Amino acid sequence: MRVRLATCAAKPDRANEDFAAAVPGAVVLLDGAGPPAGMPSGCVHGTAWYARTLGGLLLAEIQPGRQLAESLGRAIERVNALHGAACDLAHPGTPSATVAMARLQDGKLDHLVLADSVLVLDRKGADPAVMSDDRLAVTTRELRKDLDALPTGSAEHTAALRSFTEALAGYRNRPGGFWVASTDPQAADQALTGSNAGDELRALAVLSDGASRLVDRFGLLTWPGLLDVLRQDGAEALIARTRAAERDDPEGRRWPRGKTHDDATAIFWQLSD
Ligand SMILES: [Zn+2]
């Protein structure tokens, strides 16, 4: 199994809230989310703990013959138990995480995507197939109009980001809103899943939204171009290019966004030459 993995925190002095791991036959990527600094979450552990704990348990719950969504639901339940009595799991700010994962079993590559991480299948003789769950983007499109009009990092932007985060909580894990791994194991049943013959694929890329933005937010690369960067230069090169683009637009005037930089993680799993 040939896997390249790179991850980079948004800021050197802040915990990286992404989680990424590869084990024989499977890769898992989570992008943790919680309220902005200073807002209550109801959890004494924090977002980075949530992503790392859920990710670790998810790897453990991947079992032969078990659907990926069932593995995810079981892992969510196990994290609930680990929060313990000190945490309020019904709090709207409780940590959550996107999930993108794939598993090779009996010659088939199964995948699962929940919320806004991206999984790209590099298919032999065909365009890449991009698996992304756009329910969060659809929900946020209206909510973030005020936010996107303000310079990133300004006091007004920080205040608008708080309002946006509070409003978004009302749509989380609700029909008509968006679904994400948090405390409700049934969210796993809302994930997008699919399966492909392993020998029809050259490779697989799994990206947190901090690492997919050169394509899906900035428009500086195509999906085939992104796969070329990963194959030729590696996951770390993709993140370096992302950081360079972000530095050229620190206030988000060209590409409005919540933060100048985000935690960025890329996994590239090469299935054939
Ligand atoms: Zn907790």
PDB file of C-alpha atoms and ligand atoms in Angstrom:
ATOM      1  CA  MET A   1       0.000   0.000   0.000  1.00  0.00           C
ATOM      2  CA  ARG A   2       1.498   3.303  -1.115  1.00  0.00           C
ATOM      3  CA  VAL A   3       0.152   6.314   0.716  1.00  0.00           C
ATOM      4  CA  ARG A   4       1.397   9.869   1.014  1.00  0.00           C
ATOM      5  CA  LEU A   5      -0.074  12.016   3.725  1.00  0.00           C
ATOM      6  CA  ALA A   6       0.568  15.607   4.745  1.00  0.00           C
ATOM      7  CA  THR A   7      -1.169  17.841   7.249  1.00  0.00           C
ATOM      8  CA  CYS A   8      -0.560  21.418   8.306  1.00  0.00           C
ATOM      9  CA  ALA A   9      -2.265  23.392  11.090  1.00  0.00           C
ATOM     10  CA  ALA A  10      -3.821  26.740  10.187  1.00  0.00           C
ATOM     11  CA  LYS A  11      -1.466  28.447  12.634  1.00  0.00           C
ATOM     12  CA  PRO A  12       1.677  27.019  14.236  1.00  0.00           C
ATOM     13  CA  ASP A  13       0.475  27.877  17.755  1.00  0.00           C
ATOM     14  CA  ARG A  14      -2.961  26.289  17.350  1.00  0.00           C
ATOM     15  CA  ALA A  15      -3.947  22.628  17.583  1.00  0.00           C
ATOM     16  CA  ASN A  16      -4.504  20.942  14.250  1.00  0.00           C
ATOM     17  CA  GLU A  17      -8.156  19.852  14.310  1.00  0.00           C
ATOM     18  CA  ASP A  18      -7.827  17.615  11.252  1.00  0.00           C
ATOM     19  CA  PHE A  19      -7.176  13.910  11.703  1.00  0.00           C
ATOM     20  CA  ALA A  20      -5.707  11.665   9.049  1.00  0.00           C
ATOM     21  CA  ALA A  21      -4.517   8.099   9.133  1.00  0.00           C
ATOM     22  CA  ALA A  22      -3.763   5.199   6.861  1.00  0.00           C
ATOM     23  CA  VAL A  23      -3.828   1.575   7.934  1.00  0.00           C
ATOM     24  CA  PRO A  24      -3.442  -1.494   5.717  1.00  0.00           C
ATOM     25  CA  GLY A  25      -6.417  -1.338   3.341  1.00  0.00           C
ATOM     26  CA  ALA A  26      -8.029   1.873   4.573  1.00  0.00           C
ATOM     27  CA  VAL A  27      -7.606   5.640   4.899  1.00  0.00           C
ATOM     28  CA  VAL A  28      -9.565   8.015   7.118  1.00  0.00           C
ATOM     29  CA  LEU A  29      -9.671  11.818   7.207  1.00  0.00           C
ATOM     30  CA  LEU A  30     -11.688  13.968   9.609  1.00  0.00           C
ATOM     31  CA  ASP A  31     -11.900  17.746   9.854  1.00  0.00           C
ATOM     32  CA  GLY A  32     -12.966  18.790  13.338  1.00  0.00           C
ATOM     33  CA  ALA A  33     -15.238  21.770  13.891  1.00  0.00           C
ATOM     34  CA  GLY A  34     -16.225  23.621  17.026  1.00  0.00           C
ATOM     35  CA  PRO A  35     -17.275  27.115  18.050  1.00  0.00           C
ATOM     36  CA  PRO A  36     -14.794  29.991  17.608  1.00  0.00           C
ATOM     37  CA  ALA A  37     -12.351  30.577  20.496  1.00  0.00           C
ATOM     38  CA  GLY A  38     -14.065  31.990  23.563  1.00  0.00           C
ATOM     39  CA  MET A  39     -17.503  30.553  22.804  1.00  0.00           C
ATOM     40  CA  PRO A  40     -18.798  27.695  24.964  1.00  0.00           C
ATOM     41  CA  SER A  41     -18.872  24.161  23.555  1.00  0.00           C
ATOM     42  CA  GLY A  42     -20.216  22.124  26.449  1.00  0.00           C
ATOM     43  CA  CYS A  43     -17.170  19.821  26.070  1.00  0.00           C
ATOM     44  CA  VAL A  44     -14.130  19.823  28.363  1.00  0.00           C
ATOM     45  CA  HIS A  45     -12.008  18.004  25.756  1.00  0.00           C
ATOM     46  CA  GLY A  46     -12.092  20.226  22.687  1.00  0.00           C
ATOM     47  CA  THR A  47     -12.307  19.822  18.948  1.00  0.00           C
ATOM     48  CA  ALA A  48      -8.837  18.349  18.341  1.00  0.00           C
ATOM     49  CA  TRP A  49      -9.536  15.659  20.953  1.00  0.00           C
ATOM     50  CA  TYR A  50     -12.866  14.901  19.310  1.00  0.00           C
ATOM     51  CA  ALA A  51     -11.386  14.469  15.834  1.00  0.00           C
ATOM     52  CA  ARG A  52      -8.473  12.357  17.084  1.00  0.00           C
ATOM     53  CA  THR A  53     -10.652  10.160  19.277  1.00  0.00           C
ATOM     54  CA  LEU A  54     -13.344   9.625  16.677  1.00  0.00           C
ATOM     55  CA  GLY A  55     -10.710   8.947  14.017  1.00  0.00           C
ATOM     56  CA  GLY A  56      -8.916   6.374  16.146  1.00  0.00           C
ATOM     57  CA  LEU A  57     -12.113   4.562  17.061  1.00  0.00           C
ATOM     58  CA  LEU A  58     -13.289   4.682  13.466  1.00  0.00           C
ATOM     59  CA  LEU A  59     -10.136   2.846  12.379  1.00  0.00           C
ATOM     60  CA  ALA A  60     -10.879   0.240  15.050  1.00  0.00           C
ATOM     61  CA  GLU A  61     -14.483  -0.133  13.887  1.00  0.00           C
ATOM     62  CA  ILE A  62     -13.571  -0.809  10.253  1.00  0.00           C
ATOM     63  CA  GLN A  63     -14.162  -4.547  10.115  1.00  0.00           C
ATOM     64  CA  PRO A  64     -14.343  -7.021   7.237  1.00  0.00           C
ATOM     65  CA  GLY A  65     -17.891  -7.280   5.926  1.00  0.00           C
ATOM     66  CA  ARG A  66     -19.133  -4.251   7.849  1.00  0.00           C
ATOM     67  CA  GLN A  67     -20.482  -1.235   5.957  1.00  0.00           C
ATOM     68  CA  LEU A  68     -18.484   1.947   6.467  1.00  0.00           C
ATOM     69  CA  ALA A  69     -21.578   3.839   7.666  1.00  0.00           C
ATOM     70  CA  GLU A  70     -22.103   1.245  10.381  1.00  0.00           C
ATOM     71  CA  SER A  71     -18.458   1.596  11.450  1.00  0.00           C
ATOM     72  CA  LEU A  72     -18.915   5.357  11.684  1.00  0.00           C
ATOM     73  CA  GLY A  73     -22.132   5.099  13.702  1.00  0.00           C
ATOM     74  CA  ARG A  74     -20.456   2.738  16.175  1.00  0.00           C
ATOM     75  CA  ALA A  75     -17.440   5.037  16.530  1.00  0.00           C
ATOM     76  CA  ILE A  76     -19.684   8.059  17.221  1.00  0.00           C
ATOM     77  CA  GLU A  77     -21.406   6.097  19.970  1.00  0.00           C
ATOM     78  CA  ARG A  78     -18.093   5.127  21.526  1.00  0.00           C
ATOM     79  CA  VAL A  79     -16.909   8.736  21.600  1.00  0.00           C
ATOM     80  CA  ASN A  80     -20.149   9.758  23.314  1.00  0.00           C
ATOM     81  CA  ALA A  81     -19.270   7.388  26.140  1.00  0.00           C
ATOM     82  CA  LEU A  82     -15.740   8.806  26.408  1.00  0.00           C
ATOM     83  CA  HIS A  83     -16.959  12.405  26.760  1.00  0.00           C
ATOM     84  CA  GLY A  84     -18.253  11.399  30.174  1.00  0.00           C
ATOM     85  CA  ALA A  85     -20.443  13.231  32.633  1.00  0.00           C
ATOM     86  CA  ALA A  86     -18.432  16.473  32.487  1.00  0.00           C
ATOM     87  CA  CYS A  87     -19.593  17.183  28.918  1.00  0.00           C
ATOM     88  CA  ASP A  88     -23.029  18.322  27.749  1.00  0.00           C
ATOM     89  CA  LEU A  89     -23.600  16.331  24.561  1.00  0.00           C
ATOM     90  CA  ALA A  90     -26.798  18.271  23.819  1.00  0.00           C
ATOM     91  CA  HIS A  91     -24.910  21.590  23.731  1.00  0.00           C
ATOM     92  CA  PRO A  92     -25.158  23.257  20.283  1.00  0.00           C
ATOM     93  CA  GLY A  93     -21.397  23.928  20.363  1.00  0.00           C
ATOM     94  CA  THR A  94     -20.375  20.314  21.018  1.00  0.00           C
ATOM     95  CA  PRO A  95     -17.463  19.293  18.738  1.00  0.00           C
ATOM     96  CA  SER A  96     -18.190  17.740  15.354  1.00  0.00           C
ATOM     97  CA  ALA A  97     -16.171  16.493  12.397  1.00  0.00           C
ATOM     98  CA  THR A  98     -16.466  15.865   8.697  1.00  0.00           C
ATOM     99  CA  VAL A  99     -15.541  12.347   7.596  1.00  0.00           C
ATOM    100  CA  ALA A 100     -14.052  11.071   4.344  1.00  0.00           C
ATOM    101  CA  MET A 101     -12.814   7.508   4.223  1.00  0.00           C
ATOM    102  CA  ALA A 102     -12.137   4.582   1.929  1.00  0.00           C
ATOM    103  CA  ARG A 103     -11.499   0.896   2.384  1.00  0.00           C
ATOM    104  CA  LEU A 104     -10.253  -1.737  -0.074  1.00  0.00           C
ATOM    105  CA  GLN A 105     -11.902  -5.104   0.483  1.00  0.00           C
ATOM    106  CA  ASP A 106     -12.281  -8.071  -1.839  1.00  0.00           C
ATOM    107  CA  GLY A 107     -11.048  -6.013  -4.804  1.00  0.00           C
ATOM    108  CA  LYS A 108     -13.584  -3.232  -4.250  1.00  0.00           C
ATOM    109  CA  LEU A 109     -12.923   0.250  -2.987  1.00  0.00           C
ATOM    110  CA  ASP A 110     -15.729   1.441  -0.719  1.00  0.00           C
ATOM    111  CA  HIS A 111     -15.936   5.111   0.214  1.00  0.00           C
ATOM    112  CA  LEU A 112     -17.906   7.315   2.580  1.00  0.00           C
ATOM    113  CA  VAL A 113     -18.153  11.118   2.679  1.00  0.00           C
ATOM    114  CA  LEU A 114     -19.993  13.165   5.304  1.00  0.00           C
ATOM    115  CA  ALA A 115     -19.932  17.001   5.246  1.00  0.00           C
ATOM    116  CA  ASP A 116     -17.368  19.067   3.397  1.00  0.00           C
ATOM    117  CA  SER A 117     -14.263  16.957   3.079  1.00  0.00           C
ATOM    118  CA  VAL A 118     -13.636  15.734  -0.464  1.00  0.00           C
ATOM    119  CA  LEU A 119     -12.737  12.351  -1.904  1.00  0.00           C
ATOM    120  CA  VAL A 120     -11.452  12.187  -5.486  1.00  0.00           C
ATOM    121  CA  LEU A 121     -11.319   8.908  -7.400  1.00  0.00           C
ATOM    122  CA  ASP A 122      -8.628   8.910 -10.085  1.00  0.00           C
ATOM    123  CA  ARG A 123     -10.242   6.556 -12.621  1.00  0.00           C
ATOM    124  CA  LYS A 124      -8.363   4.789 -15.396  1.00  0.00           C
ATOM    125  CA  GLY A 125      -9.423   6.200 -18.761  1.00  0.00           C
ATOM    126  CA  ALA A 126     -12.055   8.524 -17.299  1.00  0.00           C
ATOM    127  CA  ASP A 127     -12.333  11.916 -15.628  1.00  0.00           C
ATOM    128  CA  PRO A 128     -11.869  12.005 -11.880  1.00  0.00           C
ATOM    129  CA  ALA A 129     -15.011  11.285  -9.861  1.00  0.00           C
ATOM    130  CA  VAL A 130     -15.349  13.848  -7.097  1.00  0.00           C
ATOM    131  CA  MET A 131     -17.295  12.770  -4.036  1.00  0.00           C
ATOM    132  CA  SER A 132     -18.380  15.739  -2.001  1.00  0.00           C
ATOM    133  CA  ASP A 133     -21.338  16.368   0.242  1.00  0.00           C
ATOM    134  CA  ASP A 134     -22.668  19.827  -0.632  1.00  0.00           C
ATOM    135  CA  ARG A 135     -25.419  20.014   2.004  1.00  0.00           C
ATOM    136  CA  LEU A 136     -23.260  22.152   4.293  1.00  0.00           C
ATOM    137  CA  ALA A 137     -22.397  24.524   1.428  1.00  0.00           C
ATOM    138  CA  VAL A 138     -26.058  24.850   0.444  1.00  0.00           C
ATOM    139  CA  THR A 139     -27.034  25.593   4.049  1.00  0.00           C
ATOM    140  CA  THR A 140     -24.293  28.142   4.546  1.00  0.00           C
ATOM    141  CA  ARG A 141     -24.647  29.991   1.240  1.00  0.00           C
ATOM    142  CA  GLU A 142     -27.372  32.303   2.560  1.00  0.00           C
ATOM    143  CA  LEU A 143     -26.093  32.432   6.127  1.00  0.00           C
ATOM    144  CA  ARG A 144     -22.607  33.608   5.205  1.00  0.00           C
ATOM    145  CA  LYS A 145     -23.378  36.519   2.885  1.00  0.00           C
ATOM    146  CA  ASP A 146     -22.724  39.151   5.597  1.00  0.00           C
ATOM    147  CA  LEU A 147     -19.603  37.334   6.689  1.00  0.00           C
ATOM    148  CA  ASP A 148     -18.069  37.133   3.238  1.00  0.00           C
ATOM    149  CA  ALA A 149     -18.455  40.885   2.636  1.00  0.00           C
ATOM    150  CA  LEU A 150     -16.085  41.699   5.540  1.00  0.00           C
ATOM    151  CA  PRO A 151     -12.268  41.567   5.616  1.00  0.00           C
ATOM    152  CA  THR A 152     -11.016  38.386   7.313  1.00  0.00           C
ATOM    153  CA  GLY A 153      -9.515  39.158  10.714  1.00  0.00           C
ATOM    154  CA  SER A 154     -11.384  42.453  11.267  1.00  0.00           C
ATOM    155  CA  ALA A 155     -13.498  42.949  14.415  1.00  0.00           C
ATOM    156  CA  GLU A 156     -16.640  43.083  12.268  1.00  0.00           C
ATOM    157  CA  HIS A 157     -15.686  39.802  10.617  1.00  0.00           C
ATOM    158  CA  THR A 158     -15.088  38.150  14.001  1.00  0.00           C
ATOM    159  CA  ALA A 159     -18.529  39.283  15.224  1.00  0.00           C
ATOM    160  CA  ALA A 160     -20.204  38.108  12.011  1.00  0.00           C
ATOM    161  CA  LEU A 161     -18.393  34.757  12.314  1.00  0.00           C
ATOM    162  CA  ARG A 162     -19.909  34.274  15.782  1.00  0.00           C
ATOM    163  CA  SER A 163     -23.422  35.041  14.529  1.00  0.00           C
ATOM    164  CA  PHE A 164     -22.921  32.718  11.591  1.00  0.00           C
ATOM    165  CA  THR A 165     -21.706  29.898  13.849  1.00  0.00           C
ATOM    166  CA  GLU A 166     -24.702  30.282  16.154  1.00  0.00           C
ATOM    167  CA  ALA A 167     -27.156  30.278  13.252  1.00  0.00           C
ATOM    168  CA  LEU A 168     -25.471  27.250  11.653  1.00  0.00           C
ATOM    169  CA  ALA A 169     -25.941  25.152  14.800  1.00  0.00           C
ATOM    170  CA  GLY A 170     -29.696  25.241  14.142  1.00  0.00           C
ATOM    171  CA  TYR A 171     -29.205  23.326  10.900  1.00  0.00           C
ATOM    172  CA  ARG A 172     -26.757  20.675  12.123  1.00  0.00           C
ATOM    173  CA  ASN A 173     -27.942  17.076  11.962  1.00  0.00           C
ATOM    174  CA  ARG A 174     -31.488  18.089  11.077  1.00  0.00           C
ATOM    175  CA  PRO A 175     -33.498  17.052   8.020  1.00  0.00           C
ATOM    176  CA  GLY A 176     -33.267  19.885   5.498  1.00  0.00           C
ATOM    177  CA  GLY A 177     -29.956  21.028   7.022  1.00  0.00           C
ATOM    178  CA  PHE A 178     -26.619  19.254   6.907  1.00  0.00           C
ATOM    179  CA  TRP A 179     -25.149  16.171   8.554  1.00  0.00           C
ATOM    180  CA  VAL A 180     -21.833  15.791  10.308  1.00  0.00           C
ATOM    181  CA  ALA A 181     -20.264  13.396  12.810  1.00  0.00           C
ATOM    182  CA  SER A 182     -20.952  14.689  16.302  1.00  0.00           C
ATOM    183  CA  THR A 183     -23.022  12.952  18.988  1.00  0.00           C
ATOM    184  CA  ASP A 184     -25.860  11.441  16.919  1.00  0.00           C
ATOM    185  CA  PRO A 185     -24.816   8.054  15.489  1.00  0.00           C
ATOM    186  CA  GLN A 186     -27.680   8.271  12.993  1.00  0.00           C
ATOM    187  CA  ALA A 187     -25.771  11.000  11.143  1.00  0.00           C
ATOM    188  CA  ALA A 188     -23.667   8.144   9.746  1.00  0.00           C
ATOM    189  CA  ASP A 189     -26.697   6.911   7.791  1.00  0.00           C
ATOM    190  CA  GLN A 190     -26.826  10.284   6.011  1.00  0.00           C
ATOM    191  CA  ALA A 191     -23.296   9.932   4.617  1.00  0.00           C
ATOM    192  CA  LEU A 192     -22.726   9.577   0.880  1.00  0.00           C
ATOM    193  CA  THR A 193     -21.356   6.123   0.148  1.00  0.00           C
ATOM    194  CA  GLY A 194     -20.347   4.151  -2.880  1.00  0.00           C
ATOM    195  CA  SER A 195     -18.149   1.397  -4.228  1.00  0.00           C
ATOM    196  CA  ASN A 196     -15.855   0.966  -7.243  1.00  0.00           C
ATOM    197  CA  ALA A 197     -13.839  -1.903  -8.629  1.00  0.00           C
ATOM    198  CA  GLY A 198     -10.329  -1.362  -7.302  1.00  0.00           C
ATOM    199  CA  ASP A 199      -8.691  -2.251 -10.616  1.00  0.00           C
ATOM    200  CA  GLU A 200     -10.562   0.589 -12.367  1.00  0.00           C
ATOM    201  CA  LEU A 201      -8.791   3.133 -10.184  1.00  0.00           C
ATOM    202  CA  ARG A 202      -5.303   4.556 -10.366  1.00  0.00           C
ATOM    203  CA  ALA A 203      -5.451   6.400  -7.096  1.00  0.00           C
ATOM    204  CA  LEU A 204      -7.572   8.087  -4.495  1.00  0.00           C
ATOM    205  CA  ALA A 205      -7.185  11.519  -2.930  1.00  0.00           C
ATOM    206  CA  VAL A 206      -8.837  12.508   0.340  1.00  0.00           C
ATOM    207  CA  LEU A 207      -8.754  16.194   1.288  1.00  0.00           C
ATOM    208  CA  SER A 208      -9.978  18.413   4.078  1.00  0.00           C
ATOM    209  CA  ASP A 209     -11.549  21.629   2.765  1.00  0.00           C
ATOM    210  CA  GLY A 210      -8.336  23.431   3.730  1.00  0.00           C
ATOM    211  CA  ALA A 211      -6.530  21.334   1.105  1.00  0.00           C
ATOM    212  CA  SER A 212      -9.215  21.161  -1.605  1.00  0.00           C
ATOM    213  CA  ARG A 213      -9.636  24.932  -1.911  1.00  0.00           C
ATOM    214  CA  LEU A 214      -7.128  25.450  -4.743  1.00  0.00           C
ATOM    215  CA  VAL A 215      -9.757  23.694  -6.875  1.00  0.00           C
ATOM    216  CA  ASP A 216     -13.161  24.159  -5.285  1.00  0.00           C
ATOM    217  CA  ARG A 217     -12.808  27.648  -3.852  1.00  0.00           C
ATOM    218  CA  PHE A 218      -9.926  29.431  -5.582  1.00  0.00           C
ATOM    219  CA  GLY A 219     -10.245  27.849  -9.021  1.00  0.00           C
ATOM    220  CA  LEU A 220      -6.463  27.797  -9.442  1.00  0.00           C
ATOM    221  CA  LEU A 221      -6.299  24.071 -10.221  1.00  0.00           C
ATOM    222  CA  THR A 222      -8.596  21.488 -11.834  1.00  0.00           C
ATOM    223  CA  TRP A 223      -9.237  18.116 -10.204  1.00  0.00           C
ATOM    224  CA  PRO A 224      -6.988  16.351 -12.764  1.00  0.00           C
ATOM    225  CA  GLY A 225      -4.357  19.024 -12.042  1.00  0.00           C
ATOM    226  CA  LEU A 226      -4.643  18.399  -8.319  1.00  0.00           C
ATOM    227  CA  LEU A 227      -4.158  14.654  -8.860  1.00  0.00           C
ATOM    228  CA  ASP A 228      -1.047  15.419 -10.947  1.00  0.00           C
ATOM    229  CA  VAL A 229       0.418  17.547  -8.129  1.00  0.00           C
ATOM    230  CA  LEU A 230      -0.242  14.784  -5.606  1.00  0.00           C
ATOM    231  CA  ARG A 231       1.240  12.078  -7.802  1.00  0.00           C
ATOM    232  CA  GLN A 232       4.299  13.992  -8.980  1.00  0.00           C
ATOM    233  CA  ASP A 233       5.152  16.271  -6.062  1.00  0.00           C
ATOM    234  CA  GLY A 234       3.268  14.808  -3.113  1.00  0.00           C
ATOM    235  CA  ALA A 235       0.702  15.869  -0.560  1.00  0.00           C
ATOM    236  CA  GLU A 236       3.034  18.379   1.079  1.00  0.00           C
ATOM    237  CA  ALA A 237       3.470  20.223  -2.231  1.00  0.00           C
ATOM    238  CA  LEU A 238      -0.292  20.645  -2.602  1.00  0.00           C
ATOM    239  CA  ILE A 239      -0.488  22.224   0.845  1.00  0.00           C
ATOM    240  CA  ALA A 240       2.508  24.477   0.137  1.00  0.00           C
ATOM    241  CA  ARG A 241       0.796  25.763  -3.009  1.00  0.00           C
ATOM    242  CA  THR A 242      -2.397  26.330  -1.042  1.00  0.00           C
ATOM    243  CA  ARG A 243      -0.560  28.359   1.599  1.00  0.00           C
ATOM    244  CA  ALA A 244       1.142  30.463  -1.093  1.00  0.00           C
ATOM    245  CA  ALA A 245      -2.231  31.336  -2.663  1.00  0.00           C
ATOM    246  CA  GLU A 246      -3.686  32.227   0.744  1.00  0.00           C
ATOM    247  CA  ARG A 247      -0.759  34.505   1.533  1.00  0.00           C
ATOM    248  CA  ASP A 248      -1.507  36.415  -1.679  1.00  0.00           C
ATOM    249  CA  ASP A 249      -5.042  37.127  -0.368  1.00  0.00           C
ATOM    250  CA  PRO A 250      -4.673  37.464   3.416  1.00  0.00           C
ATOM    251  CA  GLU A 251      -7.920  39.361   3.985  1.00  0.00           C
ATOM    252  CA  GLY A 252     -10.064  37.150   1.784  1.00  0.00           C
ATOM    253  CA  ARG A 253     -10.988  39.915  -0.671  1.00  0.00           C
ATOM    254  CA  ARG A 254     -10.483  37.761  -3.734  1.00  0.00           C
ATOM    255  CA  TRP A 255     -11.602  34.513  -2.110  1.00  0.00           C
ATOM    256  CA  PRO A 256     -13.907  35.236   0.862  1.00  0.00           C
ATOM    257  CA  ARG A 257     -13.390  32.703   3.626  1.00  0.00           C
ATOM    258  CA  GLY A 258     -13.809  32.268   7.371  1.00  0.00           C
ATOM    259  CA  LYS A 259     -10.083  32.138   8.104  1.00  0.00           C
ATOM    260  CA  THR A 260      -6.995  33.204   6.122  1.00  0.00           C
ATOM    261  CA  HIS A 261      -5.629  29.666   6.528  1.00  0.00           C
ATOM    262  CA  ASP A 262      -7.411  26.498   7.581  1.00  0.00           C
ATOM    263  CA  ASP A 263      -6.029  23.213   8.814  1.00  0.00           C
ATOM    264  CA  ALA A 264      -5.092  21.462   5.580  1.00  0.00           C
ATOM    265  CA  THR A 265      -4.731  17.719   5.111  1.00  0.00           C
ATOM    266  CA  ALA A 266      -4.255  15.549   2.039  1.00  0.00           C
ATOM    267  CA  ILE A 267      -3.973  11.789   1.651  1.00  0.00           C
ATOM    268  CA  PHE A 268      -2.946  10.272  -1.677  1.00  0.00           C
ATOM    269  CA  TRP A 269      -3.380   6.517  -1.987  1.00  0.00           C
ATOM    270  CA  GLN A 270      -1.807   5.137  -5.124  1.00  0.00           C
ATOM    271  CA  LEU A 271      -3.611   1.966  -6.182  1.00  0.00           C
ATOM    272  CA  SER A 272      -1.700   1.290  -9.419  1.00  0.00           C
ATOM    273  CA  ASP A 273       1.053   2.820 -11.557  1.00  0.00           C
TER     274      ASP A 273
HETATM  275 ZN    ZN B   1     -16.051  16.232  25.803  1.00  0.00          ZN
END
